[in-house]
Tab-separated table of C-alpha atoms in Angstrom:
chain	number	residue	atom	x	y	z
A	221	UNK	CA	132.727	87.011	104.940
A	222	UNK	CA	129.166	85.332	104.705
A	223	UNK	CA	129.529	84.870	108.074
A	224	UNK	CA	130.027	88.342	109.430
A	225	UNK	CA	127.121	89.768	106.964
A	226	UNK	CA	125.092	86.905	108.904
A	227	UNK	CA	126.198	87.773	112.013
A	228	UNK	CA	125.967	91.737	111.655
A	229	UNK	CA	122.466	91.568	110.188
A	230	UNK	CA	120.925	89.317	113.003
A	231	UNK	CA	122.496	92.179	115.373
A	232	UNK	CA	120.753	94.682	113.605
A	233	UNK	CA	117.134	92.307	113.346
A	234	UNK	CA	117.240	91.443	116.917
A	235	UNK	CA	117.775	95.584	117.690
A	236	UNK	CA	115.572	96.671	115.504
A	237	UNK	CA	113.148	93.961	116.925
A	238	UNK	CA	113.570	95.043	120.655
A	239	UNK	CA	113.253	98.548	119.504
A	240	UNK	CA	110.112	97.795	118.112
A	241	UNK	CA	108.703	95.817	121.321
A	242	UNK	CA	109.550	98.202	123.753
A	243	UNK	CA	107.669	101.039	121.316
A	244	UNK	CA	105.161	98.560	121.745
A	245	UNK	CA	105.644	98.255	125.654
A	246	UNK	CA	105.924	102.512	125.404
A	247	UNK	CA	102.216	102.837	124.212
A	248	UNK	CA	100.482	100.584	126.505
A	249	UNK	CA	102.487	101.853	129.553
A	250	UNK	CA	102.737	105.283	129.215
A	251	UNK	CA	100.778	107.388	131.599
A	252	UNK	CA	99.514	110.280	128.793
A	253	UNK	CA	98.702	110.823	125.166
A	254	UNK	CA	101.888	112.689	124.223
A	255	UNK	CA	104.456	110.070	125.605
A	256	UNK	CA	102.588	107.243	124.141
A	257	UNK	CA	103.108	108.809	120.682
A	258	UNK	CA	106.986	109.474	121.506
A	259	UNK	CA	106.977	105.828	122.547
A	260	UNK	CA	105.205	104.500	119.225
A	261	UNK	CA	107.422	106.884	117.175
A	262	UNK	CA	110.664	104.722	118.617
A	263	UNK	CA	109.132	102.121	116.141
A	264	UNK	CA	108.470	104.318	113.127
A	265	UNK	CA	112.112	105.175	113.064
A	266	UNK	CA	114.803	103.432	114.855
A	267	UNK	CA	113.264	99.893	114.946
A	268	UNK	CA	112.498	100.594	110.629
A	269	UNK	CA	116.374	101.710	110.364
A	270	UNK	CA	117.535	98.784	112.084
A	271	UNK	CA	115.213	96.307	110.371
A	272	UNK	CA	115.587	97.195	107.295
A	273	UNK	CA	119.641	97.612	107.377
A	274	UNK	CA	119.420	93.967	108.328
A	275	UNK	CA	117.218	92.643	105.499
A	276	UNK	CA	119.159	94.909	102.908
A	277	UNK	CA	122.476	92.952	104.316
A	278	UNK	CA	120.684	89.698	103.499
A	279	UNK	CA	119.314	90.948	100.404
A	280	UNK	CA	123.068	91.314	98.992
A	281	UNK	CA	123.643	93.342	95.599
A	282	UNK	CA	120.208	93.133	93.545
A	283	UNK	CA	117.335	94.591	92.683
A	284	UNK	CA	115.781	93.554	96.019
A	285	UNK	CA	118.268	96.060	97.647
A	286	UNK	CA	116.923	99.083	95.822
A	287	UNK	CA	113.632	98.644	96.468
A	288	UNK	CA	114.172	98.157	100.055
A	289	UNK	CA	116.350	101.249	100.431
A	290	UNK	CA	113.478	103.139	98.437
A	291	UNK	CA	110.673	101.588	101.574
A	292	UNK	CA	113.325	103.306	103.592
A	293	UNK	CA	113.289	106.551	102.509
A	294	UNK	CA	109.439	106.151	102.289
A	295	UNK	CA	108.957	105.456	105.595
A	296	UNK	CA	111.613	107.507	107.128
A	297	UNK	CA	109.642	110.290	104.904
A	298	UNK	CA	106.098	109.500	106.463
A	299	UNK	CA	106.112	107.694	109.731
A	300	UNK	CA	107.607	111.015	111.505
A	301	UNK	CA	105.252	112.876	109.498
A	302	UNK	CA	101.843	111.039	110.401
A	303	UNK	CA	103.418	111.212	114.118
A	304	UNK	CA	103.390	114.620	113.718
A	305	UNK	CA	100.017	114.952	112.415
A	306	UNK	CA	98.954	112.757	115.483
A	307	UNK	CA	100.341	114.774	118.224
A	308	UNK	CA	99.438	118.043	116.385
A	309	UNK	CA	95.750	116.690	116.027
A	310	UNK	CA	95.958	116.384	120.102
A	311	UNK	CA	96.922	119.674	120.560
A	312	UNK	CA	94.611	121.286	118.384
A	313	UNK	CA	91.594	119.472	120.361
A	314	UNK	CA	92.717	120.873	123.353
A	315	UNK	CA	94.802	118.047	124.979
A	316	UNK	CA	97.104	120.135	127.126
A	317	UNK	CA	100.778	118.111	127.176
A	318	UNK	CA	100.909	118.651	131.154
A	319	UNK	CA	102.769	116.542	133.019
A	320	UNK	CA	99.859	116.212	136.095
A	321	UNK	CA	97.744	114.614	132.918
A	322	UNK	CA	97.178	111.043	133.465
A	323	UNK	CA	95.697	108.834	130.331
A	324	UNK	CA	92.896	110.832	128.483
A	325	UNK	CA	89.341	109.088	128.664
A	326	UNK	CA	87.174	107.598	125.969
A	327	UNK	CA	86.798	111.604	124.381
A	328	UNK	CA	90.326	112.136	124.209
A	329	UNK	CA	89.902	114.803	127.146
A	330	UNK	CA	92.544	113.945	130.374
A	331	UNK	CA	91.936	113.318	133.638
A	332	UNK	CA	92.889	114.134	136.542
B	160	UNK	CA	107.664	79.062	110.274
B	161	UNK	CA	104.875	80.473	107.359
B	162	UNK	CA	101.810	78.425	109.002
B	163	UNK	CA	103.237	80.365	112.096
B	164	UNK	CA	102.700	84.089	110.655
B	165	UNK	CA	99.335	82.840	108.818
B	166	UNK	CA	97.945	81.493	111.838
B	167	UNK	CA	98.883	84.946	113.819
B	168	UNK	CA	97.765	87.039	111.304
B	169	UNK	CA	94.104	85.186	110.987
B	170	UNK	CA	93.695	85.555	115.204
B	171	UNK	CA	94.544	89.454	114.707
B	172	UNK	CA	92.065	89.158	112.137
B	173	UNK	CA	89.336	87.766	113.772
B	174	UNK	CA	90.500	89.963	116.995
B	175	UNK	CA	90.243	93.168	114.809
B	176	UNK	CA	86.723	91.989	112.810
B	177	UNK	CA	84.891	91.542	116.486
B	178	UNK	CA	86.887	95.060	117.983
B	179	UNK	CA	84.883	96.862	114.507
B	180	UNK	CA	81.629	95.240	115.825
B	181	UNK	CA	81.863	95.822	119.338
B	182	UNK	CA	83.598	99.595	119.265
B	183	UNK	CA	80.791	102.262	119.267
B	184	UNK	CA	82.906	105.307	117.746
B	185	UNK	CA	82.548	105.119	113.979
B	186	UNK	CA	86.373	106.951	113.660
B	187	UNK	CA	87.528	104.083	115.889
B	188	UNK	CA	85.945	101.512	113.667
B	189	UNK	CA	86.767	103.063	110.493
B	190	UNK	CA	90.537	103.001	111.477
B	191	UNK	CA	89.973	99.314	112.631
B	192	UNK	CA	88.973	98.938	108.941
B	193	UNK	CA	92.155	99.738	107.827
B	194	UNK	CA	93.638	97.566	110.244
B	195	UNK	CA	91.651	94.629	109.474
B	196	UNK	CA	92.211	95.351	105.337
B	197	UNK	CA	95.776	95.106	106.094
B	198	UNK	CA	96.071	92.379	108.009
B	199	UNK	CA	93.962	90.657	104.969
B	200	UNK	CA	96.288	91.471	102.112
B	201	UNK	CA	99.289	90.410	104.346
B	202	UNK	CA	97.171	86.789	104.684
B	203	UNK	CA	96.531	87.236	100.595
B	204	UNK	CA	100.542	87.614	100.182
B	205	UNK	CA	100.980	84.920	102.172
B	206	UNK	CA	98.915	82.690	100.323
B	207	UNK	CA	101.146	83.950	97.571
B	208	UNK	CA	98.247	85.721	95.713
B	209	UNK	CA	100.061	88.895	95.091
B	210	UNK	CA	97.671	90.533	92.764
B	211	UNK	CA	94.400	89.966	95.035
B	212	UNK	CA	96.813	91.468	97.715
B	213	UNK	CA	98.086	94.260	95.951
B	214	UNK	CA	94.314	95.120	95.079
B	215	UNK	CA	93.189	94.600	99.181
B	216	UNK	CA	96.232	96.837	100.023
B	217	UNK	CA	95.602	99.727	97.417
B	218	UNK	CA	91.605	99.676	97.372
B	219	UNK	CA	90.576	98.216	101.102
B	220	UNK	CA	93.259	99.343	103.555
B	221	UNK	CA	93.843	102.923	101.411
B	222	UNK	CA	90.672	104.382	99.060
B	223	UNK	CA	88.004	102.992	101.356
B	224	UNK	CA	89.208	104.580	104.724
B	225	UNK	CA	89.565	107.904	103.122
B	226	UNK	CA	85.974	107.606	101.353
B	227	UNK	CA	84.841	106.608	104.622
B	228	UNK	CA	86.495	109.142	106.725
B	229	UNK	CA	84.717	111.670	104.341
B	230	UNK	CA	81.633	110.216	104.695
B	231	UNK	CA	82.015	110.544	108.737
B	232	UNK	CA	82.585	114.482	107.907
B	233	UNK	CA	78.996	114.569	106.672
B	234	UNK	CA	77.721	112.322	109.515
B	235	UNK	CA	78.209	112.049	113.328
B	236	UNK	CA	81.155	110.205	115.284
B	237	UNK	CA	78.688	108.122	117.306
B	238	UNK	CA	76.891	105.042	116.477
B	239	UNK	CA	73.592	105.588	117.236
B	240	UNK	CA	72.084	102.847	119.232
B	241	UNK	CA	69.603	100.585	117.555
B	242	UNK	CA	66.484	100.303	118.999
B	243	UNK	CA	65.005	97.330	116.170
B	244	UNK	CA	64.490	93.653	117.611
B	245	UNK	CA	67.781	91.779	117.612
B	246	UNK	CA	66.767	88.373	117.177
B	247	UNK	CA	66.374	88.106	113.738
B	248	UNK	CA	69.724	89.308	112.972
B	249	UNK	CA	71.468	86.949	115.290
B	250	UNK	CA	69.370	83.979	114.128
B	251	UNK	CA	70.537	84.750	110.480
B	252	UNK	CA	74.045	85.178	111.733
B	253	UNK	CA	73.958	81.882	113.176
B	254	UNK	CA	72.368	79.969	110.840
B	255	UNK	CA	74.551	81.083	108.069
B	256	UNK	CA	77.834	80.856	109.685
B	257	UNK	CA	76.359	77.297	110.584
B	258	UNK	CA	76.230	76.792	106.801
B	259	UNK	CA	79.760	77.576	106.471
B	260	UNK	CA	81.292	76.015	108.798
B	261	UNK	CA	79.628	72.955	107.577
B	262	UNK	CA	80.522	73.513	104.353
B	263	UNK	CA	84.390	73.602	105.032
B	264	UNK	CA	83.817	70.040	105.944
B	265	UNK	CA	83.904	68.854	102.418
B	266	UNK	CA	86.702	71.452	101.498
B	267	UNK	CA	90.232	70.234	100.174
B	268	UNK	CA	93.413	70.400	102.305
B	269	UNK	CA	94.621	74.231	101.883
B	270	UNK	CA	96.976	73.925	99.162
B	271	UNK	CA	96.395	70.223	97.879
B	272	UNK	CA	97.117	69.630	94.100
B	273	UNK	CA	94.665	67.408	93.937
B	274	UNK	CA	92.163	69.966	94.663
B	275	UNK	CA	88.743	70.652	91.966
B	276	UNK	CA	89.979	74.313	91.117
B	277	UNK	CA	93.300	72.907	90.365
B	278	UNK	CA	92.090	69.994	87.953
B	279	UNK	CA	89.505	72.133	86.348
B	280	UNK	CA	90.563	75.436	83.795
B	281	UNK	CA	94.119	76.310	86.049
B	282	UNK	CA	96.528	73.839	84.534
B	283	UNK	CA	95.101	74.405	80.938
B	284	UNK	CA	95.562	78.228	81.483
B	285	UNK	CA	99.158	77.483	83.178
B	286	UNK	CA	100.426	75.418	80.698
B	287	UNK	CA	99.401	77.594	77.381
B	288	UNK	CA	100.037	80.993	78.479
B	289	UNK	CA	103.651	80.836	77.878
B	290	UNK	CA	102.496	79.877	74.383
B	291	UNK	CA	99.443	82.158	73.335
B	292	UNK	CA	100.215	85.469	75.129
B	293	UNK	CA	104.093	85.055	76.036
B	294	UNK	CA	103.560	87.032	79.342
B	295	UNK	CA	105.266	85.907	82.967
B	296	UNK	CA	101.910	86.835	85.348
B	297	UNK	CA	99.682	83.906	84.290
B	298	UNK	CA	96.874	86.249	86.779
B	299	UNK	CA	97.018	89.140	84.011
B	300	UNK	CA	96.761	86.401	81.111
B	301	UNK	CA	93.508	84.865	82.636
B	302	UNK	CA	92.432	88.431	83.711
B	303	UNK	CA	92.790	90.128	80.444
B	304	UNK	CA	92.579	87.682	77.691
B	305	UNK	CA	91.158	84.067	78.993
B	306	UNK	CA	88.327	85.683	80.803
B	307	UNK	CA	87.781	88.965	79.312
B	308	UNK	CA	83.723	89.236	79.571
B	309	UNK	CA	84.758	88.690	83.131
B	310	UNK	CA	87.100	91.442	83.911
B	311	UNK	CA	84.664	93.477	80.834
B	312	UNK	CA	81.371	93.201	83.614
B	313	UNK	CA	83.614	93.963	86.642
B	314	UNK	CA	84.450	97.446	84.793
B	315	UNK	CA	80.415	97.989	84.089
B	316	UNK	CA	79.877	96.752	87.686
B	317	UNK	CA	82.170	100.117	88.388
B	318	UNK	CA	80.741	102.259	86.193
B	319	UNK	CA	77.413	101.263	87.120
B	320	UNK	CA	78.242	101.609	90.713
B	321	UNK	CA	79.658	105.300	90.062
B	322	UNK	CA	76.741	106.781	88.456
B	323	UNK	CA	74.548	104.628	91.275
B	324	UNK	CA	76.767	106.740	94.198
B	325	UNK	CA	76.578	109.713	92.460
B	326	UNK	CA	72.928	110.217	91.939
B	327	UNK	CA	72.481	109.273	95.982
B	328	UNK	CA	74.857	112.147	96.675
B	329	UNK	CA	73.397	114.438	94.369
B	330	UNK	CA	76.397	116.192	93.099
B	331	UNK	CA	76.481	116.976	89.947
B	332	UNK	CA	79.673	118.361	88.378
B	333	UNK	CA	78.575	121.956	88.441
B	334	UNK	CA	78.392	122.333	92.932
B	335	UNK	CA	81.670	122.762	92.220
B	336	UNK	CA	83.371	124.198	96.010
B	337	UNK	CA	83.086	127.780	96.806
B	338	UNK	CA	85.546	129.577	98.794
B	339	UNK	CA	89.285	128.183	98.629
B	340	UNK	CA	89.983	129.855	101.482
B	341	UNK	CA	89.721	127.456	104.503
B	342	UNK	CA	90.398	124.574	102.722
B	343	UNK	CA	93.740	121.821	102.631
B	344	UNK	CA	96.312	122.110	105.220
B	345	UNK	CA	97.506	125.271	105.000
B	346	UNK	CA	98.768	126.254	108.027
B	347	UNK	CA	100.525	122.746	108.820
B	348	UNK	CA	103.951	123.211	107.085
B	349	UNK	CA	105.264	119.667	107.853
B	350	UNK	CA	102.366	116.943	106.251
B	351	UNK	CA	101.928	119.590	103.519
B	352	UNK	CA	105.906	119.936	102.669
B	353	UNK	CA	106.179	116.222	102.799
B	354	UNK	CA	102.862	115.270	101.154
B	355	UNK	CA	103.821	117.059	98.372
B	356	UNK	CA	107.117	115.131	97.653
B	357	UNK	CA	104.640	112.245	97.740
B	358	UNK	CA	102.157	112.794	95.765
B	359	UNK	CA	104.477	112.979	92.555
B	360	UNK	CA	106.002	109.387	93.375
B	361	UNK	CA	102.481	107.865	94.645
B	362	UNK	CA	101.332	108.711	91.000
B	363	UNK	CA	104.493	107.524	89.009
B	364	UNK	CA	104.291	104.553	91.555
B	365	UNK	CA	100.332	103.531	89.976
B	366	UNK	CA	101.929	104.285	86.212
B	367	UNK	CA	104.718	101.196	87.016
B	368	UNK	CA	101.953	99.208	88.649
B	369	UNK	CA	99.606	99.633	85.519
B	370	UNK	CA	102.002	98.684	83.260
B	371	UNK	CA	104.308	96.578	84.932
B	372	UNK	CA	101.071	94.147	85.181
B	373	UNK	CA	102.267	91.632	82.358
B	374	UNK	CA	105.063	90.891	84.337
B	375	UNK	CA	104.817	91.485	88.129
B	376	UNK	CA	101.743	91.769	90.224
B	377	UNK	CA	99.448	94.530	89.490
B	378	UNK	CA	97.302	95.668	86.606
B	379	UNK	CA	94.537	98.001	86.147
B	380	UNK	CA	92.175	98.138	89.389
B	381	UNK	CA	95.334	98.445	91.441
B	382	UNK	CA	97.209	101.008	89.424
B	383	UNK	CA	93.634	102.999	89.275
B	384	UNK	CA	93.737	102.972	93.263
B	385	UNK	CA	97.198	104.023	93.931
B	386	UNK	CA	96.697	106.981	91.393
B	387	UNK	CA	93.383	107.855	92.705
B	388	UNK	CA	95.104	108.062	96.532
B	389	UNK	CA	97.754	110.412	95.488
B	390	UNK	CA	95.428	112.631	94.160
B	391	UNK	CA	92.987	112.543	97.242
B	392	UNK	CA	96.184	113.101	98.882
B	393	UNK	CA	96.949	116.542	96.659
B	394	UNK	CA	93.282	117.789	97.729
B	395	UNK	CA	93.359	116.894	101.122
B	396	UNK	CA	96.964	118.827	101.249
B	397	UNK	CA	95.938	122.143	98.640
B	398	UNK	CA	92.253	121.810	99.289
B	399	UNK	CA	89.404	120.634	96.603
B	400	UNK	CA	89.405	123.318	94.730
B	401	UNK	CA	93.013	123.202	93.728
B	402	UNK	CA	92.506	119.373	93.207
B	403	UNK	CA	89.522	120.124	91.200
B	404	UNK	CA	91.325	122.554	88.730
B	405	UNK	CA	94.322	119.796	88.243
B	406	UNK	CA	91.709	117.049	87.043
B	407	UNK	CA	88.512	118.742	86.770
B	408	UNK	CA	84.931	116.916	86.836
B	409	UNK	CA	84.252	116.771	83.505
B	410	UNK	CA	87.616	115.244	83.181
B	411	UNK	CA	86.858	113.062	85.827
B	412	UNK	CA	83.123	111.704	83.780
B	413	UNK	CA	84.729	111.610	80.868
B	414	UNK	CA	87.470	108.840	82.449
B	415	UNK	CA	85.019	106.752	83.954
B	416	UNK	CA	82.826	106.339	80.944
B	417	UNK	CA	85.980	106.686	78.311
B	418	UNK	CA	87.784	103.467	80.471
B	419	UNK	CA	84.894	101.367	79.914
B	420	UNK	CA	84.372	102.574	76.142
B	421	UNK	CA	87.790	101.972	75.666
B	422	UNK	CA	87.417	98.418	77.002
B	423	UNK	CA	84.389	97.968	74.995
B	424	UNK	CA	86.051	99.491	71.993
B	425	UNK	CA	89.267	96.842	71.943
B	426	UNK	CA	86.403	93.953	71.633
B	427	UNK	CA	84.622	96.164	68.805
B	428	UNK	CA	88.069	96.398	66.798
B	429	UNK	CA	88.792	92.485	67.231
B	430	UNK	CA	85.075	92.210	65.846
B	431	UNK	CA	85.848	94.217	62.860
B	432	UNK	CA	89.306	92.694	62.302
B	433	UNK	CA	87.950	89.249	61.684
B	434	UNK	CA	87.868	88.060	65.083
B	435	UNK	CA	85.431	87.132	67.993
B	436	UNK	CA	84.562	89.896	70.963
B	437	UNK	CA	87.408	90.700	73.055
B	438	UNK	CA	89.492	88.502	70.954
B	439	UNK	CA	92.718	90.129	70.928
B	440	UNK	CA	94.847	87.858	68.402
B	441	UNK	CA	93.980	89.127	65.367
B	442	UNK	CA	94.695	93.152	66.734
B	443	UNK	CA	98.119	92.510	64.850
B	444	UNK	CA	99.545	90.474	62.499
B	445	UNK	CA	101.480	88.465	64.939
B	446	UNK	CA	98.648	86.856	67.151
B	447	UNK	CA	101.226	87.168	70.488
B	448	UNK	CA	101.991	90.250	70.021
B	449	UNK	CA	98.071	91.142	69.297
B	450	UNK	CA	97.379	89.606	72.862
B	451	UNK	CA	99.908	92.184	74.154
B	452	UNK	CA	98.459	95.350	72.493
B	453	UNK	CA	94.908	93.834	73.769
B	454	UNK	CA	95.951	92.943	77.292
B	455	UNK	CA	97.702	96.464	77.452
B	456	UNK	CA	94.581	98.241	76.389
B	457	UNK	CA	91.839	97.071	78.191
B	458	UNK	CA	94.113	97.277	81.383
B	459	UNK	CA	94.518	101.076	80.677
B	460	UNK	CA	90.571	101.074	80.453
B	461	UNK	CA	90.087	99.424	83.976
B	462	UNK	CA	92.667	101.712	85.345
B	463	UNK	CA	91.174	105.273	84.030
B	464	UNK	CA	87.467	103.754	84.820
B	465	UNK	CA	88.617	102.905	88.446
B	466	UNK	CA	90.784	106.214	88.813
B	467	UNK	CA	88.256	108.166	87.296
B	468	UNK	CA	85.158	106.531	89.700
B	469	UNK	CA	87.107	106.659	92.998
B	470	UNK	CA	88.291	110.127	92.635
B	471	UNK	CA	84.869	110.924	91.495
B	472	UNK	CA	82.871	109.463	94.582
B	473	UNK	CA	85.647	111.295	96.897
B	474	UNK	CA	84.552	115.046	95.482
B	475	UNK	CA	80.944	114.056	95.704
B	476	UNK	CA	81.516	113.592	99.641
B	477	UNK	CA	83.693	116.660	99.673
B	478	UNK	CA	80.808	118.620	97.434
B	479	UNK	CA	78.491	117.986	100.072
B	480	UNK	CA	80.299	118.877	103.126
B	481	UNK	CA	80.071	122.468	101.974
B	482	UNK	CA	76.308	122.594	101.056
């Protein structure tokens, strides 16, 4: 039984890992403002998900499980908020989401 | 596999501290801040300092970007470039990071028992806290009780610092902000929806972190933080004004001097009981449980004094971005 909780949880570390490094890959890579955040935002919410399932599994029936399930909800509450607030920022300072934008320069404007 | 994480969290350390000097956009380095305050309390919890890294966490990675940020709003977003000689500064640089890293030279093993600041006070306060104040976080004992004129300054050095801030801002409690309309995030239904849901638990969260600090990590300067964020967090959302009327300025003076009174007052009381300054044993009959009372007490006092000076720096920015 020990076994399959092991086994189960590394599954969901080791997904929740690579969801988190190709986030990470997403907002280097990605040619504009607006897909960068979508890429980042695969870390805010799948990779936490999966990362936390797999520490509550190890964490068993204890306190340590609560508080973990209330990080969760805390960061399942925010982290798709402040992405929000990101992209939302963008628009209002005039950074059109158009797919012939390339990366925007040093003052956030795009370029050709 | 832990000298692994310490030793990649000190190079994005050292990565982030020269990205704050080189970047030239103050937003940039003000969010690199954050970064870099983070990183540090993850080092502190490593070290398994939990308190110091509860306090980096709360204070350097949450209140000080959002006093800074509000201190951009008055100023501009570029550095401006500095035109003084730039000699001296690097000569000073050098010669006292040459200091240092001699210095180290002589320094104990990280961790070694056999270290001067483990033969000296530690094991004497280790081995008779159990005994005189019967609480589990040894840190709150020696913060509280063992070295009470300590933590006693530290709360003056706040206080001090407040008024200090305050008079170079100007603000006095009656600029209190004009027009509510225009102000908070009105229009943006999401943050504001979800901020609010927060801003209840942020503040309940501070409450178990004040006093929860006999027996877990935390205390009064964190708890005073976390409080003082939630309600930045309520003004930034409904706008000063509305911030303003839930803990008015006057409120607001009357915490940061009150904490420190209060603090003041617990050493009074142990004077007039029979006792020395700040000596909390003879605050009941049972000395242990007069060590609680006292411990609990002067912790309340840091955390209003700390509440009461962040949250009152914050409004003096916010005053002046109006005037």
């Amino acid at each position: 039984m020990s076994m399959m909780i092991d086994i189960v949880s590394w599954i969901l570390l080791l997904s929740g890992g690579a969801f988190v490094f190709i986030g990470g890959i997403g907002a280097l890579r990605m040619p504009n403002f607006y897909t960068r955040v979508h890429a980042a935002s695969l870390t805010d919410s799948m990779g936490t998900i999966l990362i936390l399932a797999g520490i509550m599994l190890q964490a068993g029936w204890s306190l340590a499980l609560i508080k973990l399930l209330a990080i969760l909800v805390f960061l399942l509450l925010t982290c798709p908020t402040a992405s929000y607030a990101l992209a939302n920022a963008a628009l209002l300072s005039g950074l059109k989401p158009d797919a012939k934008t390339l990366s925007p320069d040093d003052k956030g404007r795009p370029t050709p | 596999m832990i000298v692994l994480f310490a030793i990649f969290l000190l190079t994005l350390l050292v990565i982030s501290a020269i990205a704050i000097v080189r970047v030239k956009n103050l937003f940039v380095a003000v969010m690199l801040m954050g970064i870099f305050s983070l990183l540090m309390a993850s080092t502190f919890f490593i070290l398994d300092a939990a308190d110091v890294a509860l306090t980096e966490a709360a204070i350097g990675a949450g209140v000080s970007t959002i006093i800074l940020l509000s201190a951009l709003a008055l100023t501009g977003e570029h550095e401006r470039f500095a035109t003084a000689n730039r000699w001296l500064p690097l000569l000073v640089v050098t010669i006292t990071t040459t200091t240092i890293i001699y210095a180290t030279f002589d320094k104990p093993r990280l961790g070694d028992p056999e270290a001067p600041v483990h033969q000296h006070v530690a094991p004497w306060y280790l081995q008779n806290t159990p005994e005189l104040i019967d609480i589990p976080n040894v840190v709150t004992a020696v913060l509280a009780s063992f070295r009470g004129y300590d933590t006693l300054g530290e709360v003056f050095v706040v206080l001090t610092a407040c008024i200090g801030v305050l008079f170079v801002l100007g603000a006095r409690p009656e600029d209190a902000p004009k027009p509510a309309k225009q102000q908070g995030l009105r229009h943006h239904l999401i943050p504001k929806v979800v901020g609010r849901l927060l801003v209840p638990f942020i503040v309940l969260f501070g409450l178990y972190v004040q006093f929860h600090g006999d027996f877990g990590p935390g205390g009064g300067f964190q708890a005073g933080a976390i409080i003082a964020t939630g309600i930045m967090l309520y003004a930034v959302l409904e706008g000063e004004t509305a911030a303003l009327k839930a803990v008015p300025s006057s409120l607001l003076m009357a915490m940061v001097a009150g904490g420190a009174i209060l603090y003041g007052g617990v050493g009074v009381a142990a004077i007039l009981l029979g006792g020395n300054f700040l000596d909390y044993s003879v605050l009941s009959s049972n000395p242990v449980d007069g060590q609680h009372l006292g411990i609990l007490l002067v912790e309340l006092g840091v955390g209003i004094t700390v509440c009461g000076a962040l949250l009152s720096i914050f409004h003096a920015f916010a005053a002046r971005e109006h005037k």
